Amino acid sequence: LPAGIIALAAVVGAAPPAWADPRPGGTLTMAEAGNINTLDPHFSGSGQTRNVATNIYEGLLALDENANAIPDLAEAVSYAPDGMSVTFRLRHGVKFHNGAEMQAADVVASLERYKRLAPNKALLQPMLSVDVVDPYTVVLRLSRKAPTLVEEMASPATLLGIMPAADGATAGGHNSNI
């Protein structure tokens, strides 16, 4: 047999690849096409920052395999019949990196922070206010109908990441808890 076939047979018969037996710990080495200027999902519009930050932060919504907006940190989302508000019911038991449970106040702080400093802050331009109904429900009050807002919020290009309320007061690009 040719040496190439013998070498291939040796590789195929070798130990299974690392992903076949996942274990916690270790080191992840990766490359990006450019610099990652911050891990703050609200402060950068770069694709490289987004690619890394999506492994740290999640949004209220995500896209499914058919590009439909689906709840992520939210358990459910609904528009008011008049289209002038959007209600998000939050999942219970979601923990941040600091061990605190995500609640409505964290969502309010995150949305207000995004609207204040994100490169894509125009996304939330229709937001008049975001109000706490209870610890697991927030209502986005709108200045006008925004029928695509939910889909835009779900887009991975947006990365409207939810963070602890205390981080909402931090200056853009300098999230002290990362």
GROMACS .gro file of C-alpha atoms in nm:
model
  178
    1LEU     CA    1   0.000   0.000   0.000
    2PRO     CA    2   0.115   0.358  -0.064
    3ALA     CA    3   0.253   0.545   0.240
    4GLY     CA    4  -0.029   0.807   0.223
    5ILE     CA    5  -0.300   0.543   0.268
    6ILE     CA    6  -0.111   0.383   0.557
    7ALA     CA    7  -0.075   0.726   0.726
    8LEU     CA    8  -0.446   0.800   0.673
    9ALA     CA    9  -0.540   0.463   0.822
   10ALA     CA   10  -0.323   0.538   1.125
   11VAL     CA   11  -0.494   0.876   1.177
   12VAL     CA   12  -0.844   0.737   1.131
   13GLY     CA   13  -0.773   0.456   1.378
   14ALA     CA   14  -0.616   0.694   1.633
   15ALA     CA   15  -0.785   0.839   1.941
   16PRO     CA   16  -1.113   1.027   1.881
   17PRO     CA   17  -1.090   1.403   1.828
   18ALA     CA   18  -1.094   1.630   2.135
   19TRP     CA   19  -1.452   1.743   2.072
   20ALA     CA   20  -1.573   1.383   2.106
   21ASP     CA   21  -1.499   1.386   2.480
   22PRO     CA   22  -1.574   1.740   2.606
   23ARG     CA   23  -1.432   1.829   2.946
   24PRO     CA   24  -1.429   2.164   3.128
   25GLY     CA   25  -1.106   2.360   3.142
   26GLY     CA   26  -0.825   2.395   2.898
   27THR     CA   27  -0.736   2.670   2.657
   28LEU     CA   28  -0.918   2.796   2.351
   29THR     CA   29  -0.698   2.942   2.082
   30MET     CA   30  -0.870   3.126   1.799
   31ALA     CA   31  -0.796   3.383   1.534
   32GLU     CA   32  -0.996   3.683   1.417
   33ALA     CA   33  -0.960   3.882   1.098
   34GLY     CA   34  -0.890   4.201   1.293
   35ASN     CA   35  -0.840   4.345   1.639
   36ILE     CA   36  -1.092   4.304   1.919
   37ASN     CA   37  -1.107   4.653   2.063
   38THR     CA   38  -1.332   4.577   2.362
   39LEU     CA   39  -1.552   4.303   2.507
   40ASP     CA   40  -1.828   4.556   2.569
   41PRO     CA   41  -2.114   4.453   2.339
   42HIS     CA   42  -2.274   4.799   2.350
   43PHE     CA   43  -1.967   4.997   2.258
   44SER     CA   44  -1.833   4.843   1.940
   45GLY     CA   45  -1.980   4.780   1.600
   46SER     CA   46  -1.688   4.566   1.481
   47GLY     CA   47  -1.759   4.216   1.364
   48GLN     CA   48  -1.459   4.084   1.555
   49THR     CA   49  -1.585   4.224   1.886
   50ARG     CA   50  -1.933   4.089   1.815
   51ASN     CA   51  -1.797   3.743   1.731
   52VAL     CA   52  -1.625   3.719   2.069
   53ALA     CA   53  -1.887   3.904   2.276
   54THR     CA   54  -2.167   3.672   2.157
   55ASN     CA   55  -1.989   3.402   2.356
   56ILE     CA   56  -2.013   3.619   2.668
   57TYR     CA   57  -2.348   3.800   2.637
   58GLU     CA   58  -2.695   3.703   2.525
   59GLY     CA   59  -2.988   3.917   2.423
   60LEU     CA   60  -3.357   3.904   2.496
   61LEU     CA   61  -3.407   3.753   2.152
   62ALA     CA   62  -3.218   3.541   1.902
   63LEU     CA   63  -3.274   3.408   1.551
   64ASP     CA   64  -3.372   3.049   1.483
   65GLU     CA   65  -3.245   2.842   1.189
   66ASN     CA   66  -3.500   3.013   0.961
   67ALA     CA   67  -3.401   3.366   1.073
   68ASN     CA   68  -3.719   3.410   1.278
   69ALA     CA   69  -3.695   3.607   1.603
   70ILE     CA   70  -3.736   3.378   1.903
   71PRO     CA   71  -3.705   3.439   2.278
   72ASP     CA   72  -3.359   3.388   2.428
   73LEU     CA   73  -3.320   3.554   2.769
   74ALA     CA   74  -3.684   3.642   2.731
   75GLU     CA   75  -3.928   3.359   2.783
   76ALA     CA   76  -4.195   3.529   2.573
   77VAL     CA   77  -4.240   3.850   2.374
   78SER     CA   78  -4.557   4.020   2.253
   79TYR     CA   79  -4.661   4.344   2.085
   80ALA     CA   80  -4.956   4.534   2.228
   81PRO     CA   81  -5.260   4.531   1.995
   82ASP     CA   82  -5.198   4.897   1.908
   83GLY     CA   83  -4.829   4.827   1.827
   84MET     CA   84  -4.709   5.096   2.068
   85SER     CA   85  -4.538   4.869   2.320
   86VAL     CA   86  -4.355   4.538   2.340
   87THR     CA   87  -4.368   4.320   2.651
   88PHE     CA   88  -4.085   4.084   2.742
   89ARG     CA   89  -4.141   3.814   3.001
   90LEU     CA   90  -3.799   3.706   3.126
   91ARG     CA   91  -3.668   3.358   3.195
   92HIS     CA   92  -3.628   3.274   3.563
   93GLY     CA   93  -3.301   3.149   3.708
   94VAL     CA   94  -3.062   3.299   3.450
   95LYS     CA   95  -2.735   3.379   3.628
   96PHE     CA   96  -2.477   3.640   3.530
   97HIS     CA   97  -2.104   3.582   3.561
   98ASN     CA   98  -2.120   3.742   3.908
   99GLY     CA   99  -2.376   3.487   4.029
  100ALA     CA  100  -2.666   3.736   4.043
  101GLU     CA  101  -2.993   3.639   3.879
  102MET     CA  102  -3.099   3.841   3.574
  103GLN     CA  103  -3.411   4.045   3.644
  104ALA     CA  104  -3.607   4.330   3.490
  105ALA     CA  105  -3.382   4.604   3.633
  106ASP     CA  106  -3.086   4.451   3.445
  107VAL     CA  107  -3.282   4.459   3.119
  108VAL     CA  108  -3.384   4.822   3.175
  109ALA     CA  109  -3.024   4.927   3.245
  110SER     CA  110  -2.895   4.735   2.943
  111LEU     CA  111  -3.149   4.877   2.699
  112GLU     CA  112  -3.099   5.232   2.828
  113ARG     CA  113  -2.721   5.193   2.805
  114TYR     CA  114  -2.743   5.056   2.450
  115LYS     CA  115  -2.964   5.347   2.345
  116ARG     CA  116  -2.718   5.591   2.501
  117LEU     CA  117  -2.387   5.473   2.355
  118ALA     CA  118  -2.408   5.190   2.101
  119PRO     CA  119  -2.293   5.259   1.745
  120ASN     CA  120  -2.630   5.116   1.635
  121LYS     CA  121  -2.830   5.308   1.900
  122ALA     CA  122  -3.077   5.419   1.630
  123LEU     CA  123  -3.228   5.071   1.666
  124LEU     CA  124  -3.384   5.182   1.995
  125GLN     CA  125  -3.476   5.532   1.874
  126PRO     CA  126  -3.850   5.446   1.893
  127MET     CA  127  -3.810   5.352   2.262
  128LEU     CA  128  -3.973   5.616   2.483
  129SER     CA  129  -3.912   5.417   2.800
  130VAL     CA  130  -3.862   5.068   2.929
  131ASP     CA  131  -4.066   4.999   3.239
  132VAL     CA  132  -4.046   4.728   3.505
  133VAL     CA  133  -4.381   4.554   3.554
  134ASP     CA  134  -4.244   4.297   3.797
  135PRO     CA  135  -3.902   4.134   3.851
  136TYR     CA  136  -3.948   3.920   3.537
  137THR     CA  137  -4.144   4.148   3.303
  138VAL     CA  138  -4.047   4.466   3.118
  139VAL     CA  139  -4.245   4.678   2.874
  140LEU     CA  140  -4.080   4.878   2.598
  141ARG     CA  141  -4.300   5.184   2.533
  142LEU     CA  142  -4.265   5.318   2.180
  143SER     CA  143  -4.300   5.665   2.028
  144ARG     CA  144  -4.424   5.511   1.704
  145LYS     CA  145  -4.509   5.171   1.567
  146ALA     CA  146  -4.194   4.971   1.498
  147PRO     CA  147  -4.313   4.644   1.343
  148THR     CA  148  -3.961   4.512   1.276
  149LEU     CA  149  -3.811   4.607   1.613
  150VAL     CA  150  -3.823   4.254   1.755
  151GLU     CA  151  -3.650   4.110   1.449
  152GLU     CA  152  -3.386   4.384   1.460
  153MET     CA  153  -3.325   4.322   1.831
  154ALA     CA  154  -3.277   3.950   1.755
  155SER     CA  155  -3.014   4.010   1.488
  156PRO     CA  156  -2.664   3.893   1.579
  157ALA     CA  157  -2.535   4.210   1.409
  158THR     CA  158  -2.705   4.412   1.684
  159LEU     CA  159  -2.578   4.226   1.991
  160LEU     CA  160  -2.803   4.400   2.236
  161GLY     CA  161  -2.645   4.203   2.521
  162ILE     CA  162  -2.805   4.203   2.864
  163MET     CA  163  -2.567   4.271   3.152
  164PRO     CA  164  -2.603   4.332   3.524
  165ALA     CA  165  -2.762   4.669   3.606
  166ALA     CA  166  -2.444   4.783   3.784
  167ASP     CA  167  -2.258   4.752   3.453
  168GLY     CA  168  -2.513   4.979   3.288
  169ALA     CA  169  -2.352   5.281   3.450
  170THR     CA  170  -2.004   5.200   3.317
  171ALA     CA  171  -1.847   5.408   3.043
  172GLY     CA  172  -1.854   5.246   2.702
  173GLY     CA  173  -1.572   5.006   2.632
  174HIS     CA  174  -1.473   4.973   2.996
  175ASN     CA  175  -1.690   4.704   3.147
  176SER     CA  176  -1.509   4.647   3.477
  177ASN     CA  177  -1.666   4.308   3.544
  178ILE     CA  178  -1.521   4.129   3.242
   0.00000   0.00000   0.00000
